Coordinates of C-alpha atoms in Angstrom, one line a residue:
Chain A
X1 CA 22.6 -2.1 -8.4
X2 CA 23.4 -5.3 -10.3
X3 CA 26.9 -6.4 -9.4
X4 CA 29.0 -9.2 -11.0
X5 CA 29.2 -12.6 -9.6
X6 CA 32.9 -12.1 -8.9
X7 CA 32.1 -9.1 -6.9
X8 CA 29.5 -10.8 -5.0
X9 CA 31.6 -13.8 -4.2
X10 CA 34.4 -11.6 -2.8
X11 CA 31.7 -9.7 -0.7
X12 CA 30.1 -12.8 0.6
X13 CA 33.1 -14.6 1.2
X14 CA 35.8 -12.1 1.9
X15 CA 39.4 -13.4 1.7
X16 CA 41.9 -12.6 4.3
X17 CA 39.9 -10.5 6.8
X18 CA 41.6 -9.7 9.8
X19 CA 44.7 -7.8 11.3
X20 CA 48.5 -8.3 11.5
X21 CA 50.6 -7.1 14.1
X22 CA 51.2 -3.4 13.5
X23 CA 54.4 -3.5 15.4
X24 CA 56.1 -6.1 13.6
X25 CA 58.8 -4.6 11.4
X26 CA 58.0 -7.0 8.6
X27 CA 54.4 -5.8 8.4
X28 CA 53.4 -2.6 6.5
X29 CA 50.1 -0.9 7.2
X30 CA 47.9 1.2 4.8
X31 CA 44.9 3.0 6.3
X32 CA 43.1 5.2 3.5
X33 CA 40.0 6.9 3.0
X34 CA 37.7 8.5 5.7
X35 CA 34.8 7.8 7.8
X36 CA 33.0 10.9 6.6
X37 CA 33.3 9.7 2.8
X38 CA 31.8 6.4 3.7
X39 CA 34.9 4.1 3.0
X40 CA 37.9 3.5 4.9
X41 CA 40.4 0.6 4.0
X42 CA 43.0 -1.0 6.3
X43 CA 45.5 -3.3 4.3
X44 CA 48.4 -5.1 6.0
X45 CA 51.1 -6.7 4.2
X46 CA 53.8 -9.2 5.9
X47 CA 57.1 -8.8 3.8
X48 CA 60.0 -11.1 4.0
X49 CA 63.5 -9.8 3.7
X50 CA 63.6 -10.6 0.0
X51 CA 60.7 -8.1 -0.6
X52 CA 58.0 -10.8 -1.1
X53 CA 54.6 -10.4 0.2
X54 CA 54.1 -13.5 2.5
X55 CA 50.8 -12.6 3.7
X56 CA 48.0 -10.0 3.4
X57 CA 45.0 -9.0 5.6
X58 CA 42.4 -6.4 5.4
X59 CA 39.5 -4.8 7.5
X60 CA 37.2 -2.4 5.5
X61 CA 34.3 -0.1 6.3
X62 CA 32.5 0.6 3.3
X63 CA 30.1 -0.5 0.5
X64 CA 30.0 -3.8 -1.1
X65 CA 32.3 -2.9 -3.9
X66 CA 34.9 -1.4 -1.3
X67 CA 34.6 -4.7 0.8
X68 CA 35.2 -6.5 -2.5
X69 CA 38.0 -4.6 -3.8
X70 CA 39.9 -5.0 -0.6
X71 CA 39.3 -8.8 -0.6
X72 CA 40.6 -9.3 -4.3
X73 CA 43.6 -7.0 -3.4
X74 CA 44.9 -9.2 -0.7
X75 CA 44.6 -12.4 -3.0
X76 CA 46.6 -10.5 -5.9
X77 CA 49.3 -9.2 -3.9
X78 CA 50.3 -12.4 -1.8
X79 CA 53.3 -14.0 -3.3
X80 CA 54.2 -11.2 -5.2
X81 CA 57.3 -9.0 -4.7
X82 CA 56.5 -5.3 -3.4
X83 CA 57.7 -3.8 -6.5
X84 CA 55.3 -6.0 -8.7
X85 CA 52.4 -5.2 -6.1
X86 CA 53.1 -1.5 -6.4
X87 CA 52.4 -1.8 -10.2
X88 CA 48.8 -3.1 -9.5
X89 CA 46.4 -0.2 -11.1
X90 CA 42.9 0.3 -10.0
X91 CA 41.8 -0.3 -13.4
X92 CA 43.0 -4.1 -13.0
X93 CA 40.7 -4.2 -9.8
X94 CA 37.8 -2.6 -11.3
X95 CA 38.1 -4.6 -14.5
X96 CA 38.4 -8.0 -12.5
X97 CA 35.2 -7.0 -10.4
X98 CA 33.3 -5.3 -13.2
X99 CA 32.8 -2.3 -11.1
X100 CA 30.1 0.0 -12.2
X101 CA 31.4 3.6 -13.1
X102 CA 30.1 5.1 -9.6
X103 CA 32.1 2.4 -7.8
X104 CA 35.4 3.2 -9.7
X105 CA 36.7 5.1 -6.6
X106 CA 36.4 1.9 -4.5
X107 CA 39.1 0.5 -6.8
X108 CA 41.3 3.7 -6.5
X109 CA 41.2 3.5 -2.6
X110 CA 42.3 -0.4 -3.1
X111 CA 45.2 0.9 -5.1
X112 CA 46.1 3.6 -2.8
X113 CA 45.8 1.0 0.3
X114 CA 48.6 -1.0 -1.5
X115 CA 50.9 1.8 -2.1
X116 CA 50.2 3.0 1.6
X117 CA 51.2 -0.4 2.9
X118 CA 54.2 -0.6 1.1
X119 CA 55.3 3.0 1.8
X120 CA 54.6 2.0 5.7
X121 CA 56.9 -1.0 5.5
X122 CA 59.6 1.0 3.7
X123 CA 59.6 3.6 6.3
X124 CA 59.9 1.1 9.0
X125 CA 62.7 -0.7 7.0
X126 CA 64.8 2.6 6.5
X127 CA 64.3 3.3 10.1
X128 CA 65.9 0.1 10.9
X129 CA 68.9 0.4 8.4
X130 CA 70.0 3.6 10.1
Chain O
X1 CA 4.9 -20.5 10.1
X2 CA 7.4 -20.3 7.2
X3 CA 8.4 -16.9 6.0
X4 CA 8.6 -15.9 2.5
X5 CA 11.9 -14.2 1.4
X6 CA 12.9 -11.5 0.7
X7 CA 10.7 -9.4 3.4
X8 CA 9.5 -6.1 2.6
X9 CA 10.5 -3.6 5.1
X10 CA 10.5 -0.4 2.8
X11 CA 7.0 0.7 3.2
X12 CA 7.9 4.5 3.2
X13 CA 9.2 4.0 -0.4
X14 CA 5.7 2.3 -1.6
X15 CA 3.5 -0.2 -0.4
X16 CA 1.9 -2.9 -2.0
X17 CA -1.6 -2.4 -3.4
X18 CA -4.2 -4.0 -1.1
X19 CA -5.9 -7.0 -2.8
X20 CA -9.3 -5.7 -1.9
X21 CA -8.3 -2.3 -3.6
X22 CA -7.3 -4.3 -6.6
X23 CA -10.8 -5.9 -6.9
X24 CA -12.5 -2.8 -6.4
X25 CA -10.3 -1.2 -9.3
X26 CA -11.0 -3.9 -11.9
X27 CA -14.4 -3.2 -13.2
X28 CA -13.5 0.4 -13.9
X29 CA -10.9 -0.9 -16.5
X30 CA -13.5 -2.9 -18.3
X31 CA -17.2 -2.5 -18.0
X32 CA -17.4 0.8 -16.4
X33 CA -14.9 2.4 -18.7
X34 CA -16.8 5.6 -19.4
X35 CA -15.2 9.2 -19.4
X36 CA -16.2 11.0 -16.0
X37 CA -16.5 14.2 -17.8
X38 CA -19.2 12.7 -20.5
X39 CA -22.4 14.3 -18.9
X40 CA -24.8 13.2 -21.3
X41 CA -24.9 9.4 -21.3
X42 CA -24.9 6.6 -18.7
X43 CA -21.4 5.5 -19.3
X44 CA -20.4 8.8 -18.1
X45 CA -22.7 9.1 -15.2
X46 CA -21.3 5.7 -14.0
X47 CA -17.9 6.8 -14.1
X48 CA -18.7 10.2 -12.6
X49 CA -20.7 8.5 -9.6
X50 CA -17.4 6.2 -8.9
X51 CA -15.3 9.4 -8.8
X52 CA -17.7 11.1 -6.5
X53 CA -17.7 8.1 -4.0
X54 CA -14.0 8.0 -4.2
X55 CA -14.1 11.7 -3.4
X56 CA -16.1 11.2 -0.3
X57 CA -13.9 8.3 0.8
X58 CA -10.6 10.1 0.6
X59 CA -12.2 13.2 2.3
X60 CA -13.5 11.1 5.4
X61 CA -9.9 10.2 5.9
X62 CA -8.8 13.6 6.3
X63 CA -11.9 15.4 7.6
X64 CA -12.6 17.3 4.2
X65 CA -15.7 17.5 2.1
X66 CA -15.6 15.6 -1.5
X67 CA -15.5 18.9 -3.2
X68 CA -12.2 19.9 -1.5
X69 CA -10.3 16.9 -3.2
X70 CA -8.3 17.5 -6.5
X71 CA -7.0 14.4 -8.1
X72 CA -3.4 14.5 -9.5
X73 CA -1.1 12.3 -10.9
X74 CA 0.7 11.5 -7.4
X75 CA 2.3 13.5 -4.6
X76 CA 4.9 15.2 -6.6
X77 CA 2.4 16.7 -8.6
X78 CA 0.3 17.7 -5.7
X79 CA 3.3 19.2 -4.2
X80 CA 4.1 21.0 -7.4
X81 CA 0.6 22.3 -7.8
X82 CA 0.1 23.5 -4.1
X83 CA 3.2 25.7 -4.2
X84 CA 3.7 26.7 -7.6
X85 CA -0.1 27.1 -7.9
X86 CA -0.3 29.2 -4.6
X87 CA 2.9 31.2 -5.4
X88 CA 1.7 32.3 -8.7
X89 CA -2.0 33.0 -7.6
X90 CA -0.9 35.1 -4.8
X91 CA 2.1 36.7 -6.2
X92 CA 0.6 39.9 -6.1
X93 CA 0.3 39.9 -2.3
X94 CA 3.9 38.9 -1.8
X95 CA 7.0 36.7 -2.9
X96 CA 8.1 35.1 0.3
X97 CA 7.7 31.7 1.0
X98 CA 8.9 29.6 4.1
X99 CA 9.5 25.9 4.2
X100 CA 11.9 23.5 6.0
X101 CA 15.3 21.9 5.0
X102 CA 14.2 18.5 5.5
X103 CA 11.0 18.6 3.1
X104 CA 10.8 16.0 0.4
X105 CA 12.5 16.9 -3.0
X106 CA 9.2 17.3 -4.7
X107 CA 8.7 20.2 -2.4
X108 CA 12.2 21.6 -2.3
X109 CA 12.7 21.4 -6.1
X110 CA 9.6 23.3 -6.8
X111 CA 10.8 26.0 -4.4
X112 CA 14.1 26.1 -6.3
X113 CA 12.1 26.6 -9.5
X114 CA 10.2 29.4 -7.9
X115 CA 13.4 30.9 -6.7
X116 CA 14.7 31.2 -10.3
X117 CA 11.4 33.3 -11.0
X118 CA 12.2 35.8 -8.3
X119 CA 10.3 34.5 -5.4
X120 CA 12.2 34.5 -2.1
X121 CA 12.5 31.5 0.2
X122 CA 13.4 30.7 3.8
X123 CA 14.4 27.1 4.5
X124 CA 13.9 26.5 8.2
X125 CA 16.6 24.4 9.9
X126 CA 15.4 21.7 12.3
X127 CA 16.4 20.9 15.8
X128 CA 18.5 17.8 16.6
X129 CA 15.3 15.7 17.1
X130 CA 14.0 16.6 13.3
X131 CA 11.4 18.9 14.7
X132 CA 10.8 22.5 13.7
X133 CA 11.3 25.0 16.4
X134 CA 7.8 27.2 16.2
X135 CA 9.6 30.3 17.4
X136 CA 12.1 30.0 14.4
X137 CA 8.9 29.7 12.3
X138 CA 7.5 32.8 13.7
X139 CA 10.7 34.8 13.3
X140 CA 10.7 33.9 9.8
X141 CA 7.4 35.2 8.9
X142 CA 7.5 38.7 7.0
X143 CA 4.9 41.0 5.6
X144 CA 5.3 39.5 2.3
X145 CA 5.1 35.9 3.2
X146 CA 2.3 34.2 1.3
X147 CA 2.9 30.7 1.9
X148 CA 4.3 28.3 4.5
X149 CA 5.0 24.6 3.3
X150 CA 5.8 22.0 6.2
X151 CA 5.4 18.2 5.9
X152 CA 3.3 16.2 8.4
X153 CA 5.8 13.3 8.7
X154 CA 9.4 13.0 7.3
X155 CA 9.8 10.1 4.9
X156 CA 13.2 9.2 6.0
X157 CA 13.0 9.5 9.8
X158 CA 9.2 9.4 10.3
X159 CA 9.2 12.6 12.4
X160 CA 5.7 14.3 12.9
X161 CA 5.9 18.3 12.8
X162 CA 3.6 20.2 15.2
X163 CA 1.1 20.8 12.3
X164 CA -1.8 22.1 14.5
X165 CA 0.7 24.8 16.1
X166 CA 1.9 25.6 12.5
X167 CA -1.6 25.9 11.1
X168 CA -2.9 28.2 14.0
X169 CA 0.4 30.5 13.4
X170 CA -0.4 30.8 9.7
X171 CA -4.0 31.4 9.9
X172 CA -3.1 34.3 12.6
X173 CA -0.9 35.7 10.0
X174 CA -3.4 35.2 7.0
X175 CA -0.8 32.8 5.4
X176 CA -1.6 29.9 3.1
X177 CA -0.4 26.6 4.8
X178 CA 0.5 23.5 2.7
X179 CA 1.2 20.4 4.2
X180 CA 2.8 17.2 2.5
X181 CA 0.9 14.4 4.4
X182 CA 1.9 11.5 2.0
X183 CA 3.4 9.5 4.7
X184 CA 1.3 10.6 7.6
X185 CA -2.2 9.5 5.7
X186 CA -3.4 6.2 7.4
X187 CA -0.6 6.3 9.8
X188 CA -1.8 8.9 12.2
X189 CA -5.2 10.7 12.5
X190 CA -5.2 13.8 10.0
X191 CA -8.0 16.3 10.3
X192 CA -7.4 19.1 8.2
X193 CA -10.1 21.5 9.8
X194 CA -8.4 20.8 13.4
X195 CA -4.9 21.4 11.9
X196 CA -6.0 24.5 10.0
X197 CA -4.5 23.5 6.9
X198 CA -5.2 24.9 3.7
X199 CA -3.4 22.6 1.1
X200 CA -2.7 19.0 1.8
X201 CA -0.8 16.4 -0.5
X202 CA -1.7 12.9 -0.4
X203 CA -0.4 9.8 -2.3
X204 CA -2.3 6.5 -3.1
X205 CA 0.7 4.1 -3.3
X206 CA 1.9 4.9 0.2
X207 CA -1.3 3.8 1.6
X208 CA -1.8 0.4 -0.1
X209 CA -3.3 2.0 -3.1
X210 CA -2.2 2.1 -6.9
X211 CA 0.7 4.3 -8.1
X212 CA 0.2 7.2 -10.4
X213 CA -2.8 8.7 -8.5
X214 CA -2.7 11.1 -5.8
X215 CA -4.7 14.2 -4.6
X216 CA -4.5 17.5 -3.2
X217 CA -6.9 19.1 -0.7
X218 CA -7.9 22.4 -1.4
X219 CA -9.8 24.1 1.4
X220 CA -13.1 25.9 0.1
X221 CA -14.2 27.6 3.4
X222 CA -13.8 31.3 3.8
X223 CA -11.4 32.5 2.6
X224 CA -11.4 30.0 -0.1
X225 CA -8.0 29.2 -1.2
X226 CA -7.2 29.6 -4.9
X227 CA -4.5 28.0 -7.2
X228 CA -3.3 28.8 -10.6
X229 CA -3.0 25.5 -12.4
X230 CA 0.1 24.0 -13.7
X231 CA -1.5 21.7 -16.2
X232 CA -4.2 23.5 -18.6
X233 CA -7.0 21.8 -20.6
X234 CA -10.5 20.7 -20.2
X235 CA -11.0 22.5 -17.1
X236 CA -11.5 19.4 -14.9
X237 CA -11.2 19.3 -11.3
X238 CA -12.6 23.1 -10.6
X239 CA -10.0 24.3 -13.4
X240 CA -7.3 23.6 -11.2
X241 CA -6.2 20.3 -12.6
X242 CA -7.2 19.3 -16.3
X243 CA -7.0 16.1 -17.7
X244 CA -9.4 13.1 -18.1
X245 CA -10.0 11.3 -14.7
X246 CA -8.3 8.0 -14.5
X247 CA -11.4 6.6 -12.7
X248 CA -9.9 3.1 -12.0
X249 CA -6.8 4.8 -10.1
X250 CA -9.3 7.2 -8.5
X251 CA -11.6 4.3 -7.2
X252 CA -8.4 2.5 -6.0
X253 CA -7.1 5.5 -4.1
X254 CA -10.8 6.0 -2.5
X255 CA -10.8 2.4 -1.4
X256 CA -7.2 2.7 -0.1
X257 CA -8.3 5.8 2.2
X258 CA -11.2 3.5 3.3
X259 CA -9.1 0.7 4.6
X260 CA -6.5 3.2 5.9
X261 CA -9.2 4.7 8.2
X262 CA -10.0 1.1 9.1
X263 CA -6.4 0.7 10.3
X264 CA -6.8 3.9 12.5
X265 CA -10.4 3.3 13.8
X266 CA -9.8 -0.4 14.7
X267 CA -6.1 0.0 16.3
X268 CA -4.7 -2.1 13.6
X269 CA -2.0 0.3 13.3
X270 CA -1.2 0.1 17.0
X271 CA -0.3 -3.6 16.1
X272 CA 2.3 -2.1 13.5
X273 CA 3.7 -0.1 16.1
X274 CA 4.0 -2.9 18.6
X275 CA 6.1 -4.6 15.8
X276 CA 8.1 -1.5 15.4
X277 CA 8.9 -1.1 18.9
X278 CA 9.9 -4.9 19.1
X279 CA 12.4 -4.2 16.3
X280 CA 14.0 -1.4 18.0
X281 CA 14.2 -3.3 21.5
X282 CA 15.6 -6.4 19.9
X283 CA 18.4 -4.6 18.0
X284 CA 19.3 -2.5 21.1
X285 CA 19.4 -5.8 23.1
X286 CA 21.9 -7.5 20.7
X287 CA 23.9 -4.6 19.4
X288 CA 26.0 -1.7 20.8
X289 CA 26.7 1.9 19.2
X290 CA 23.2 2.1 17.7
X291 CA 22.0 5.6 17.2
X292 CA 18.2 6.5 16.6
X293 CA 17.6 9.2 14.0
X294 CA 14.8 11.8 14.9
X295 CA 12.6 11.8 17.7
X296 CA 11.3 8.7 19.2
X297 CA 8.2 10.4 20.5
X298 CA 7.1 12.5 17.6
X299 CA 7.5 9.6 15.1
X300 CA 5.4 7.5 12.6
X301 CA 4.3 4.2 14.2
X302 CA 5.9 2.3 11.3
X303 CA 9.1 3.9 10.9
X304 CA 12.4 3.2 12.5
X305 CA 15.8 5.0 11.4
X306 CA 18.8 3.8 12.9
X307 CA 22.7 4.5 12.3
X308 CA 24.8 1.2 12.9
X309 CA 27.9 2.8 13.8
X310 CA 31.0 1.5 11.6
X311 CA 28.9 -0.2 9.3
X312 CA 28.3 1.4 5.9
X313 CA 24.7 1.5 4.8
X314 CA 25.1 -0.1 1.2
X315 CA 27.4 -2.6 2.5
X316 CA 24.9 -3.4 5.2
X317 CA 21.9 -3.7 2.6
X318 CA 24.1 -6.1 0.4
X319 CA 24.5 -8.3 3.7
X320 CA 20.9 -8.2 4.7
X321 CA 19.5 -8.6 1.2
X322 CA 16.7 -11.0 2.5
X323 CA 15.2 -7.8 3.9
X324 CA 14.4 -4.9 1.8
X325 CA 15.1 -1.7 3.5
X326 CA 16.6 1.8 2.5
X327 CA 19.8 3.7 3.6
X328 CA 20.6 7.2 3.8
X329 CA 24.3 6.2 2.8
X330 CA 25.8 8.2 -0.1
X331 CA 26.4 5.0 -2.0
X332 CA 22.6 4.4 -2.2
X333 CA 22.1 7.9 -3.8
X334 CA 22.7 9.1 -7.2
X335 CA 24.4 12.3 -5.9
X336 CA 26.8 10.2 -3.9
X337 CA 26.0 12.6 -1.0
X338 CA 24.8 11.2 2.4
X339 CA 21.0 11.9 3.3
X340 CA 20.4 15.5 3.5
X341 CA 17.5 14.9 5.8
X342 CA 20.1 13.6 8.4
X343 CA 22.6 16.3 7.6
X344 CA 19.9 18.8 8.7
X345 CA 19.5 17.1 11.9
X346 CA 23.2 17.8 12.6
X347 CA 23.9 13.8 12.2
X348 CA 27.5 13.7 11.1
X349 CA 28.5 12.2 7.7
X350 CA 30.3 9.1 9.1
X351 CA 27.1 8.2 10.9
X352 CA 24.7 9.1 8.2
X353 CA 26.5 6.7 5.9
X354 CA 25.5 4.0 8.3
X355 CA 21.9 4.7 8.5
X356 CA 19.1 2.2 7.8
X357 CA 15.3 3.0 7.2
X358 CA 12.9 0.2 8.4
X359 CA 9.5 1.0 7.2
X360 CA 6.8 -1.6 8.5
X361 CA 3.5 -1.9 7.1
X362 CA -0.1 -3.4 7.3
X363 CA 1.4 -6.9 6.1
X364 CA 4.3 -7.0 8.3
X365 CA 4.1 -10.1 10.4
X366 CA 5.7 -10.8 13.9
X367 CA 7.7 -13.8 12.3
X368 CA 9.3 -11.4 9.8
X369 CA 10.3 -8.8 12.6
X370 CA 11.9 -11.8 14.4
X371 CA 13.9 -13.0 11.4
X372 CA 14.9 -9.2 10.6
X373 CA 16.3 -8.8 14.5
X374 CA 18.2 -11.9 14.3
X375 CA 19.6 -11.2 10.3
X376 CA 20.5 -7.7 11.2
X377 CA 22.2 -8.8 14.4
X378 CA 24.5 -11.5 12.7
X379 CA 25.2 -9.3 9.7
X380 CA 26.0 -6.2 11.6
X381 CA 28.2 -8.4 13.9
X382 CA 30.0 -9.6 11.0
X383 CA 30.6 -6.5 9.2
X384 CA 32.0 -4.8 12.4
X385 CA 34.3 -7.6 12.6
X386 CA 35.5 -6.5 9.3
X387 CA 35.4 -2.9 9.9
X388 CA 38.7 -1.2 10.8
X389 CA 36.8 1.5 12.6
X390 CA 35.1 -0.8 14.9
X391 CA 38.5 -2.4 15.8
X392 CA 40.0 1.1 16.5
X393 CA 37.2 2.2 18.6
X394 CA 37.6 -1.1 20.7
X395 CA 41.2 -0.7 21.0
X396 CA 40.4 2.6 22.5
X397 CA 41.6 5.0 19.5
X398 CA 39.7 8.2 18.9
X399 CA 38.6 7.9 15.4
X400 CA 38.2 11.7 15.4
X401 CA 41.8 12.4 16.5
X402 CA 42.9 10.8 12.9
X403 CA 43.8 12.8 10.2
X404 CA 41.6 11.3 7.3
X405 CA 42.3 12.2 3.8
X406 CA 39.0 13.2 2.2
X407 CA 38.8 11.6 -1.2

């Protein structure tokens, strides 16, 4: 399959690979996908008290498009507020990487990962507030 | 010695045409261009003679006589002709056909087409090592079973079925036995008489011949095997396959058979096996969590199919793009389903997604295998460092205990 240069660059030089401390109250973790489906993304966001994303890390099991989508997402969300990050749509990711139609699900998974990480962070916060 | 990149390790998909084969073919595109069916002038005689020699050469590879070789456009047509041709010819004797779940699509889809016509099929399961259980075959045979079709060696996992035993069972029950031997020819000895095979499919491009030419062995001994043609016309090939013979292609397949036989007779194939064994040993030494797919013992000498757990196949192929391989991952298939062959072995979807097939060949070198071991090791480590699943396993988390959301 012919992939765009942007996608190949993200795949070959993935940005922000790694893990943040899951137990940190400032860290939201999203784990989406399933091994049986061939892709699993773990996205972690470190968020300050003003709701700004300070850091983002990912680990992904999946095809080149899944890894590139994860890498791209980490670069997109850094510095954004969680409200802004939550507005990122899979179409934005797919367009940036010029994903072929059969790989659109990778961008959907990346969008889900952002939402899952934010939800996890919010859950932690609400737990603290009580 | 310097290595030319990328390295081709996908010889189960196709093989390069041997330069000696190309040389043999060339005159038949220019000087000797006659129609092998032209019986009344020297142009035709020269073409016809070349075709006869090629028939003998291919026959010698499988222990058949020249008259038992039917030329086709390739193994897909051979499989279609064998299965549909036998089913239609023997339909008055019965309508039940037995095959195996791990067969090539050309066999399975021919069967599906016949099912729509009213034929009844049994698709036998295989064991975890990919081998057919002979008792399961025996139990499936009915009074109205007319045909059994079992491949000699699987294209994905290289597993070699007990063809001689299956042949004996079929003979005992008076059932026609078709064998798709596309991957086996030239890699292991094939003798149609000893194996008691009635119909045997072959392809030139899997054994260093040109694409676009294949053959079907059709037994002539008593009782002779009959087929209803699927292509009608001038009645070439004993009426079973009409169409002007592509003489240059046929010459190429004949010469390919000569050199394939040479590989077997001189032990050159053992060198391929040694390199395949070295590849597997090297990967196992460097990496953990590797799973061999299919029997090791009953396997083609040039095939290795491994699941690299926690590393998805297509992602892996992008990382090791300097070596050309194939994967059972869903992402590499049009259907987005992981390999049905691996699923038939009971390989779980998560491992099927991580499978890579290495297909070595006549032109594979020691340097290429050393390079492949190093590259695969480096890239699997890199991808596993990026894999959340590998991280979880290393942290002692049972991946199966997690409620994954299917998507």
